[in-house]
mmCIF file of C-alpha atoms in Angstrom:
data_model
loop_
_atom_site.group_PDB
_atom_site.id
_atom_site.type_symbol
_atom_site.label_atom_id
_atom_site.label_comp_id
_atom_site.label_asym_id
_atom_site.label_seq_id
_atom_site.Cartn_x
_atom_site.Cartn_y
_atom_site.Cartn_z
ATOM 1 C CA MET A 26 0.919 -36.866 -19.879
ATOM 2 C CA ARG A 27 -2.096 -36.626 -22.217
ATOM 3 C CA VAL A 28 -3.724 -33.256 -22.902
ATOM 4 C CA LYS A 29 -7.519 -32.946 -23.239
ATOM 5 C CA THR A 30 -9.981 -30.061 -23.482
ATOM 6 C CA TYR A 31 -13.241 -29.897 -21.508
ATOM 7 C CA THR A 32 -16.075 -27.384 -21.758
ATOM 8 C CA GLY A 33 -18.880 -26.494 -19.372
ATOM 9 C CA LYS A 34 -21.158 -23.728 -18.154
ATOM 10 C CA ASN A 35 -18.660 -22.737 -15.444
ATOM 11 C CA LEU A 36 -15.299 -23.763 -13.968
ATOM 12 C CA GLN A 37 -16.792 -25.655 -11.009
ATOM 13 C CA GLU A 38 -18.894 -27.843 -13.322
ATOM 14 C CA VAL A 39 -15.788 -28.863 -15.286
ATOM 15 C CA ILE A 40 -13.764 -29.481 -12.100
ATOM 16 C CA ASP A 41 -16.526 -31.766 -10.754
ATOM 17 C CA ARG A 42 -16.372 -33.821 -13.964
ATOM 18 C CA LEU A 43 -12.590 -34.038 -13.795
ATOM 19 C CA ASN A 44 -12.665 -35.173 -10.172
ATOM 20 C CA GLN A 45 -15.133 -37.928 -11.044
ATOM 21 C CA GLU A 46 -13.110 -39.170 -14.012
ATOM 22 C CA TYR A 47 -9.531 -38.755 -12.843
ATOM 23 C CA GLU A 48 -9.604 -38.065 -9.068
ATOM 24 C CA ASN A 49 -6.180 -36.435 -8.388
ATOM 25 C CA SER A 50 -4.443 -37.542 -11.580
ATOM 26 C CA TYR A 51 -4.846 -34.362 -13.606
ATOM 27 C CA ALA A 52 -3.515 -30.812 -13.762
ATOM 28 C CA ILE A 53 -5.336 -27.734 -15.094
ATOM 29 C CA LEU A 54 -3.144 -26.130 -17.772
ATOM 30 C CA SER A 55 -5.355 -23.237 -18.840
ATOM 31 C CA VAL A 56 -8.871 -21.842 -18.447
ATOM 32 C CA ASN A 57 -10.622 -19.669 -21.043
ATOM 33 C CA GLN A 58 -14.057 -18.078 -21.157
ATOM 34 C CA LYS A 59 -15.895 -18.071 -24.489
ATOM 35 C CA LEU A 60 -19.192 -16.868 -25.894
ATOM 36 C CA ARG A 61 -21.386 -19.336 -27.798
ATOM 37 C CA TRP A 62 -24.126 -18.033 -30.084
ATOM 38 C CA LYS A 63 -27.433 -19.834 -30.546
ATOM 39 C CA PHE A 64 -29.000 -19.103 -33.926
ATOM 40 C CA PHE A 65 -26.498 -16.201 -34.108
ATOM 41 C CA LEU A 66 -28.725 -14.196 -31.769
ATOM 42 C CA PHE A 67 -28.493 -15.428 -28.198
ATOM 43 C CA PRO A 68 -25.034 -15.501 -26.564
ATOM 44 C CA SER A 69 -24.177 -17.799 -23.673
ATOM 45 C CA ARG A 70 -20.961 -18.081 -21.648
ATOM 46 C CA GLU A 71 -18.910 -21.245 -21.669
ATOM 47 C CA VAL A 72 -15.673 -22.217 -19.948
ATOM 48 C CA GLU A 73 -13.008 -24.142 -21.846
ATOM 49 C CA VAL A 74 -10.480 -25.971 -19.648
ATOM 50 C CA VAL A 75 -7.302 -27.590 -20.963
ATOM 51 C CA VAL A 76 -6.005 -30.339 -18.648
ATOM 52 C CA GLY A 77 -3.045 -32.672 -18.534
ATOM 53 C CA ILE A 78 -3.920 -36.267 -17.611
ATOM 54 C CA GLU A 79 -1.247 -38.187 -15.722
ATOM 55 C CA GLU A 80 -0.310 -41.594 -17.083
ATOM 56 C CA ARG A 81 -0.375 -44.374 -14.506
ATOM 57 C CA VAL A 82 3.137 -45.510 -13.551
ATOM 58 C CA LYS A 83 4.494 -48.243 -11.329
ATOM 59 C CA GLU A 84 5.221 -47.194 -7.778
ATOM 60 C CA LYS A 85 8.888 -46.851 -6.929
ATOM 61 C CA LYS A 86 10.435 -47.970 -3.674
ATOM 62 C CA VAL A 87 11.535 -44.949 -1.669
ATOM 63 C CA THR A 88 13.907 -44.833 1.276
ATOM 64 C CA PRO A 89 12.168 -43.502 4.421
ATOM 65 C CA SER A 90 12.984 -39.855 5.141
ATOM 66 C CA PRO A 91 14.273 -38.330 8.393
ATOM 67 C CA LEU A 92 11.003 -36.452 8.857
ATOM 68 C CA SER A 93 9.088 -39.709 9.059
ATOM 69 C CA SER A 94 10.319 -43.234 9.582
ATOM 70 C CA LYS A 95 7.140 -44.720 8.101
ATOM 71 C CA THR A 96 6.238 -42.595 5.088
ATOM 72 C CA SER A 97 7.637 -40.776 2.112
ATOM 73 C CA ILE A 98 6.033 -37.854 0.287
ATOM 74 C CA GLU A 99 6.024 -39.759 -3.021
ATOM 75 C CA THR A 100 3.820 -42.586 -1.723
ATOM 76 C CA THR A 101 1.810 -41.107 1.168
ATOM 77 C CA PRO A 102 1.926 -37.310 0.866
ATOM 78 C CA ASN A 103 -0.918 -36.606 3.259
ATOM 79 C CA GLU A 104 0.762 -38.235 6.247
ATOM 80 C CA LEU A 105 4.117 -36.564 5.662
ATOM 81 C CA ILE A 106 2.595 -33.158 4.960
ATOM 82 C CA GLU A 107 0.384 -33.422 8.060
ATOM 83 C CA GLU A 108 3.551 -34.061 10.045
ATOM 84 C CA PHE A 109 5.257 -31.075 8.412
ATOM 85 C CA VAL A 110 2.268 -28.797 9.077
ATOM 86 C CA SER A 111 2.053 -29.891 12.707
ATOM 87 C CA LYS A 112 5.596 -28.636 13.314
ATOM 88 C CA VAL A 113 5.450 -25.203 11.683
ATOM 89 C CA SER A 114 4.647 -21.923 13.414
ATOM 90 C CA VAL A 115 0.964 -21.037 12.935
ATOM 91 C CA PRO A 116 0.034 -17.392 12.161
ATOM 92 C CA ASN A 117 -2.334 -15.157 14.076
ATOM 93 C CA PRO A 118 -5.856 -14.607 12.652
ATOM 94 C CA VAL A 119 -5.954 -12.352 9.580
ATOM 95 C CA GLU A 120 -7.499 -8.946 10.141
ATOM 96 C CA ARG A 121 -10.555 -8.224 7.971
ATOM 97 C CA GLY A 122 -9.732 -6.154 4.892
ATOM 98 C CA LYS A 123 -5.959 -6.480 5.286
ATOM 99 C CA PRO A 124 -4.467 -7.727 1.992
ATOM 100 C CA LEU A 125 -2.468 -10.947 1.797
ATOM 101 C CA VAL A 126 0.302 -10.223 -0.717
ATOM 102 C CA PHE A 127 1.940 -13.299 -2.250
ATOM 103 C CA PHE A 128 5.397 -12.521 -3.640
ATOM 104 C CA GLY A 129 8.491 -14.458 -4.622
ATOM 105 C CA PRO A 130 10.655 -15.676 -7.507
ATOM 106 C CA THR A 131 9.230 -16.407 -10.944
ATOM 107 C CA GLY A 132 7.938 -19.980 -11.053
ATOM 108 C CA SER A 133 7.444 -20.318 -7.312
ATOM 109 C CA GLY A 134 3.720 -20.984 -7.796
ATOM 110 C CA LYS A 135 2.191 -17.690 -6.605
ATOM 111 C CA THR A 136 -0.766 -17.511 -8.984
ATOM 112 C CA THR A 137 -1.638 -21.210 -8.613
ATOM 113 C CA HIS A 138 -1.388 -20.911 -4.821
ATOM 114 C CA ILE A 139 -3.728 -17.912 -4.880
ATOM 115 C CA GLY A 140 -6.167 -19.946 -6.981
ATOM 116 C CA LYS A 141 -6.055 -22.776 -4.436
ATOM 117 C CA THR A 142 -6.523 -20.274 -1.581
ATOM 118 C CA TYR A 143 -9.476 -18.712 -3.390
ATOM 119 C CA LEU A 144 -11.254 -22.052 -3.939
ATOM 120 C CA ASP A 145 -10.517 -23.176 -0.370
ATOM 121 C CA LEU A 146 -12.107 -19.996 0.977
ATOM 122 C CA LEU A 147 -15.189 -20.500 -1.203
ATOM 123 C CA ASN A 148 -15.514 -24.111 -0.061
ATOM 124 C CA SER A 149 -15.261 -22.899 3.547
ATOM 125 C CA GLY A 150 -18.213 -20.575 3.007
ATOM 126 C CA VAL A 151 -16.206 -17.343 2.619
ATOM 127 C CA GLU A 152 -17.571 -15.534 -0.443
ATOM 128 C CA ASP A 153 -16.685 -11.973 0.530
ATOM 129 C CA ILE A 154 -13.338 -12.132 -1.293
ATOM 130 C CA ALA A 155 -11.552 -9.587 -3.481
ATOM 131 C CA VAL A 156 -8.506 -10.097 -5.704
ATOM 132 C CA ILE A 157 -5.871 -7.599 -6.827
ATOM 133 C CA SER A 158 -3.136 -8.221 -9.387
ATOM 134 C CA LEU A 159 0.127 -6.307 -9.509
ATOM 135 C CA ASP A 160 1.506 -8.704 -12.135
ATOM 136 C CA THR A 161 1.252 -6.559 -15.259
ATOM 137 C CA PHE A 162 4.327 -8.192 -16.816
ATOM 138 C CA ARG A 163 3.659 -11.925 -17.219
ATOM 139 C CA LEU A 164 1.534 -12.829 -20.222
ATOM 140 C CA GLY A 165 -1.832 -14.261 -19.171
ATOM 141 C CA ALA A 166 -1.422 -13.665 -15.417
ATOM 142 C CA ILE A 167 -4.269 -11.146 -15.179
ATOM 143 C CA GLU A 168 -6.552 -13.150 -17.476
ATOM 144 C CA GLN A 169 -6.043 -16.293 -15.393
ATOM 145 C CA LEU A 170 -7.159 -14.563 -12.195
ATOM 146 C CA LYS A 171 -10.048 -12.848 -13.977
ATOM 147 C CA ILE A 172 -11.466 -16.244 -14.856
ATOM 148 C CA PHE A 173 -11.312 -17.460 -11.255
ATOM 149 C CA CYS A 174 -13.018 -14.303 -10.049
ATOM 150 C CA GLY A 175 -15.728 -14.605 -12.683
ATOM 151 C CA VAL A 176 -16.980 -17.869 -11.178
ATOM 152 C CA VAL A 177 -18.793 -16.069 -8.349
ATOM 153 C CA ASP A 178 -18.442 -12.447 -9.492
ATOM 154 C CA THR A 179 -15.535 -11.690 -7.155
ATOM 155 C CA PRO A 180 -14.268 -8.081 -7.332
ATOM 156 C CA PHE A 181 -11.008 -8.002 -9.327
ATOM 157 C CA GLN A 182 -8.697 -4.999 -9.716
ATOM 158 C CA VAL A 183 -5.330 -4.341 -11.353
ATOM 159 C CA ALA A 184 -2.884 -1.814 -9.867
ATOM 160 C CA TYR A 185 -0.068 -0.355 -11.971
ATOM 161 C CA GLU A 186 1.346 2.129 -9.457
ATOM 162 C CA PRO A 187 1.830 2.027 -5.657
ATOM 163 C CA GLU A 188 -0.598 4.914 -5.100
ATOM 164 C CA GLU A 189 -3.215 3.130 -7.186
ATOM 165 C CA PHE A 190 -2.703 -0.028 -5.111
ATOM 166 C CA ARG A 191 -3.223 1.932 -1.891
ATOM 167 C CA ASP A 192 -6.483 3.422 -3.207
ATOM 168 C CA ILE A 193 -7.797 0.038 -4.379
ATOM 169 C CA VAL A 194 -7.033 -1.540 -0.997
ATOM 170 C CA GLU A 195 -8.987 1.233 0.696
ATOM 171 C CA LEU A 196 -11.869 0.730 -1.751
ATOM 172 C CA LEU A 197 -11.998 -3.016 -1.018
ATOM 173 C CA SER A 198 -11.330 -2.750 2.723
ATOM 174 C CA GLU A 199 -14.824 -3.995 3.694
ATOM 175 C CA HIS A 200 -14.144 -7.425 2.168
ATOM 176 C CA SER A 201 -13.272 -10.295 4.494
ATOM 177 C CA VAL A 202 -10.247 -11.387 2.455
ATOM 178 C CA ILE A 203 -8.153 -9.571 -0.155
ATOM 179 C CA LEU A 204 -5.698 -11.721 -2.136
ATOM 180 C CA VAL A 205 -2.884 -9.999 -4.058
ATOM 181 C CA ASP A 206 -0.798 -11.501 -6.878
ATOM 182 C CA THR A 207 2.584 -9.992 -7.792
ATOM 183 C CA PRO A 208 5.158 -10.289 -10.599
ATOM 184 C CA GLY A 209 8.077 -12.657 -10.129
ATOM 185 C CA ILE A 210 11.172 -11.127 -8.599
ATOM 186 C CA SER A 211 14.847 -11.918 -8.233
ATOM 187 C CA ILE A 212 17.247 -10.689 -5.590
ATOM 188 C CA SER A 213 19.160 -8.347 -7.878
ATOM 189 C CA SER A 214 16.421 -7.165 -10.256
ATOM 190 C CA GLU A 215 14.779 -3.733 -10.395
ATOM 191 C CA SER A 216 11.409 -5.461 -9.954
ATOM 192 C CA THR A 217 12.356 -6.139 -6.329
ATOM 193 C CA ASP A 218 12.696 -2.424 -5.601
ATOM 194 C CA GLU A 219 9.384 -1.759 -7.358
ATOM 195 C CA LEU A 220 7.614 -4.411 -5.296
ATOM 196 C CA ILE A 221 8.961 -2.951 -2.058
ATOM 197 C CA LYS A 222 7.361 0.384 -3.009
ATOM 198 C CA PHE A 223 3.969 -1.361 -3.251
ATOM 199 C CA LEU A 224 4.463 -3.178 0.057
ATOM 200 C CA ASN A 225 5.487 -0.022 1.900
ATOM 201 C CA ILE A 226 2.598 2.189 0.802
ATOM 202 C CA THR A 227 -0.177 0.456 2.774
ATOM 203 C CA LYS A 228 -0.596 -2.102 5.559
ATOM 204 C CA THR A 229 -0.327 -5.602 4.131
ATOM 205 C CA ILE A 230 0.410 -9.173 5.145
ATOM 206 C CA ASN A 231 3.479 -10.052 3.084
ATOM 207 C CA LEU A 232 3.864 -13.738 2.289
ATOM 208 C CA LEU A 233 7.015 -14.984 0.612
ATOM 209 C CA THR A 234 6.024 -17.869 -1.652
ATOM 210 C CA ILE A 235 8.592 -20.617 -1.135
ATOM 211 C CA ASP A 236 9.042 -23.302 -3.779
ATOM 212 C CA ALA A 237 10.019 -26.294 -1.625
ATOM 213 C CA SER A 238 11.956 -27.871 -4.498
ATOM 214 C CA ARG A 239 14.459 -25.001 -4.694
ATOM 215 C CA ASP A 240 17.880 -25.239 -3.070
ATOM 216 C CA ILE A 241 17.895 -24.420 0.642
ATOM 217 C CA SER A 242 20.701 -21.883 0.151
ATOM 218 C CA VAL A 243 18.539 -19.980 -2.373
ATOM 219 C CA LEU A 244 15.521 -19.991 -0.053
ATOM 220 C CA LYS A 245 17.719 -18.691 2.765
ATOM 221 C CA ILE A 246 18.873 -15.761 0.598
ATOM 222 C CA TYR A 247 15.274 -14.738 -0.163
ATOM 223 C CA ILE A 248 14.193 -15.000 3.478
ATOM 224 C CA GLU A 249 17.153 -12.883 4.611
ATOM 225 C CA LYS A 250 16.582 -10.343 1.821
ATOM 226 C CA PHE A 251 12.956 -9.706 2.810
ATOM 227 C CA SER A 252 13.177 -10.350 6.556
ATOM 228 C CA SER A 253 12.210 -6.751 7.404
ATOM 229 C CA LEU A 254 9.026 -6.974 5.319
ATOM 230 C CA LEU A 255 8.113 -10.593 5.921
ATOM 231 C CA SER A 256 4.859 -11.494 7.707
ATOM 232 C CA GLY A 257 5.117 -15.185 6.918
ATOM 233 C CA VAL A 258 5.467 -17.685 4.092
ATOM 234 C CA ALA A 259 3.374 -19.829 1.780
ATOM 235 C CA VAL A 260 5.098 -23.103 0.889
ATOM 236 C CA THR A 261 4.409 -24.665 -2.526
ATOM 237 C CA LYS A 262 5.306 -27.870 -4.425
ATOM 238 C CA LEU A 263 5.602 -30.064 -1.327
ATOM 239 C CA ASP A 264 4.986 -33.141 -3.475
ATOM 240 C CA GLU A 265 8.274 -32.568 -5.300
ATOM 241 C CA VAL A 266 10.617 -32.982 -2.318
ATOM 242 C CA SER A 267 11.745 -35.658 0.110
ATOM 243 C CA GLY A 268 11.129 -35.816 3.835
ATOM 244 C CA GLU A 269 14.765 -34.895 4.383
ATOM 245 C CA LYS A 270 14.247 -31.693 2.413
ATOM 246 C CA LEU A 271 11.137 -30.875 4.434
ATOM 247 C CA SER A 272 13.181 -31.241 7.606
ATOM 248 C CA GLU A 273 15.686 -28.729 6.226
ATOM 249 C CA ILE A 274 12.863 -26.301 5.403
ATOM 250 C CA LEU A 275 11.468 -26.642 8.942
ATOM 251 C CA GLU A 276 14.864 -25.779 10.362
ATOM 252 C CA LEU A 277 15.254 -22.837 7.976
ATOM 253 C CA LEU A 278 11.845 -21.347 8.807
ATOM 254 C CA GLY A 279 12.166 -21.590 12.577
ATOM 255 C CA ASP A 280 9.516 -19.288 14.081
ATOM 256 C CA ILE A 281 8.423 -17.720 10.760
ATOM 257 C CA PRO A 282 4.641 -18.319 10.468
ATOM 258 C CA VAL A 283 3.467 -20.582 7.660
ATOM 259 C CA TYR A 284 0.143 -19.296 6.328
ATOM 260 C CA SER A 285 -0.564 -22.106 3.868
ATOM 261 C CA VAL A 286 1.012 -25.027 2.024
ATOM 262 C CA SER A 287 0.204 -26.579 -1.330
ATOM 263 C CA PHE A 288 1.036 -29.661 -3.348
ATOM 264 C CA LYS A 289 -0.324 -31.291 -6.527
ATOM 265 C CA GLN A 290 -0.983 -29.219 -9.629
ATOM 266 C CA ASN A 291 -4.769 -29.327 -9.851
ATOM 267 C CA LEU A 292 -6.547 -26.479 -8.113
ATOM 268 C CA THR A 293 -9.059 -28.398 -6.038
ATOM 269 C CA GLU A 294 -6.618 -30.742 -4.291
ATOM 270 C CA GLY A 295 -3.428 -30.444 -2.299
ATOM 271 C CA PHE A 296 -3.892 -27.350 -0.136
ATOM 272 C CA LYS A 297 -3.918 -26.556 3.578
ATOM 273 C CA ARG A 298 -4.705 -23.095 4.978
ATOM 274 C CA LEU A 299 -3.341 -22.432 8.453
ATOM 275 C CA TRP A 300 -4.609 -18.852 8.869
ATOM 276 C CA ARG A 301 -8.152 -17.924 9.866
#
């Protein structure tokens, strides 16, 4: 993978250039906002985007998976993912002003999935969006979301305590969609207990972010652990697993609603939203 840096007036301008040059063969690694000074007097904003460019490789022959006798996710992801999506339980419409809280293990793709959700909503004509971050632990998590929100001046808030989260949700309750990022958790860590305090203090839609590439037994433990709080799931990294693994995930989820799925690393591709 080659790494290159692009600059532009805003994030969308840079993404449009990347799509023209590389189609789906790139991944956004970081986004930074900078001030440029003209004649040392007149400042202007500029976005700097660091991307990884995929090297072209020869296609490998893949054995057909149980989920599909014709396709494999490595060669034709859209067909296999469409099949997967058609078999999951679809959620009810999301109530206006009710936060969608994405939570799950570190590295499960929560922040990236929120970014994809955010851009999908904008492309669908939904601009009345607000974003809240509870992730005050991971370096750069808040800054990353701030940049997304700055594209169209989306309200962005950070909550450090459960009571503060409740007040912010009430403040933003007139927005159509409220997206909430959270710190990574593990089954036995104190962060899990802290997260539960946030989830219990106000009415939320709690979405466990499932990394499809993780072992089924691990995913089962997380689903069982949070079953009493769970509203549904968001499934990430579908391009990293076989059709057989997707079949196992379908069986594991059963009637649990799937709110959205994502695949591919770049933010403007590889996302399907099932909630409305």
